[in-house]
Amino acid sequence: MPVSVLWLIGNALKRTPKVPDQLIPYVLGIMGVAGCSVWVCATRNTTALSLFTAFTQGILVAGTSVWGNRSL
């Protein structure tokens, strides 16, 4: 689900003339990390491992969203 949400946000940002295309992966990366952090911290105890997990998942989700958009 996070990949599809970021994909839709990325498409909306791409259609916005005020947002340069080079900035979109960074925005999606920040949103992916923030979303995964909320999810992981809400379902687990907040430890260093869960913060690392959230960061890693956020980067992977954003990367998949950007790569999926580029492959089409």
Coordinates of C-alpha atoms in Angstrom, one line a residue:
M1 CA 0.0 0.0 0.0
P2 CA 2.7 2.6 0.7
V3 CA 4.2 2.2 -2.7
S4 CA 0.9 2.9 -4.4
V5 CA 0.3 5.9 -2.2
L6 CA 3.7 7.4 -3.0
W7 CA 3.2 6.6 -6.6
L8 CA 0.1 8.6 -6.7
I9 CA 1.7 11.5 -4.8
G10 CA 4.7 11.4 -7.2
N11 CA 2.3 11.6 -10.2
A12 CA 0.5 14.5 -8.7
L13 CA 3.9 16.3 -8.0
K14 CA 5.0 15.6 -11.5
R15 CA 2.0 17.4 -12.9
T16 CA 2.6 20.4 -10.6
P17 CA 4.6 23.0 -12.6
K18 CA 6.2 24.5 -9.5
V19 CA 7.9 21.3 -8.4
P20 CA 11.0 20.4 -10.4
D21 CA 11.4 16.7 -11.4
Q22 CA 14.7 16.4 -9.6
L23 CA 13.1 17.2 -6.3
I24 CA 10.3 14.5 -6.5
P25 CA 12.5 11.5 -5.4
Y26 CA 13.7 13.5 -2.3
V27 CA 10.1 14.5 -1.4
L28 CA 8.9 10.9 -1.8
G29 CA 11.9 9.6 0.2
I30 CA 11.1 11.9 3.1
M31 CA 7.4 11.0 3.0
G32 CA 8.2 7.3 2.8
V33 CA 10.5 7.4 5.8
A34 CA 8.0 9.5 7.8
G35 CA 5.1 7.2 6.9
C36 CA 7.1 4.0 7.7
S37 CA 8.3 5.6 11.0
V38 CA 4.8 6.2 12.1
W39 CA 3.7 2.7 11.2
V40 CA 6.7 0.9 12.8
C41 CA 6.6 3.0 16.0
A42 CA 2.9 2.5 16.3
T43 CA 3.1 -1.3 16.1
R44 CA 6.4 -1.9 18.0
N45 CA 8.4 -0.5 20.9
T46 CA 10.5 2.4 19.8
T47 CA 14.1 1.2 19.8
A48 CA 17.1 1.8 17.6
L49 CA 16.3 -1.3 15.6
S50 CA 12.7 -0.2 14.9
L51 CA 13.9 3.2 13.8
F52 CA 16.5 1.6 11.5
T53 CA 13.8 -0.7 10.1
A54 CA 11.5 2.3 9.5
F55 CA 14.2 4.3 7.8
T56 CA 15.2 1.3 5.6
Q57 CA 11.6 0.5 4.7
G58 CA 10.9 4.2 3.9
I59 CA 13.9 4.3 1.5
L60 CA 12.9 1.0 -0.2
V61 CA 9.2 2.1 -0.6
A62 CA 10.2 5.5 -2.1
G63 CA 12.8 3.8 -4.4
T64 CA 10.2 1.3 -5.6
S65 CA 7.7 4.0 -6.3
V66 CA 10.2 6.1 -8.3
W67 CA 11.6 3.1 -10.1
G68 CA 8.1 1.8 -10.9
N69 CA 7.1 5.2 -12.3
R70 CA 10.3 5.4 -14.5
S71 CA 9.8 1.8 -15.8
L72 CA 6.4 2.6 -17.3

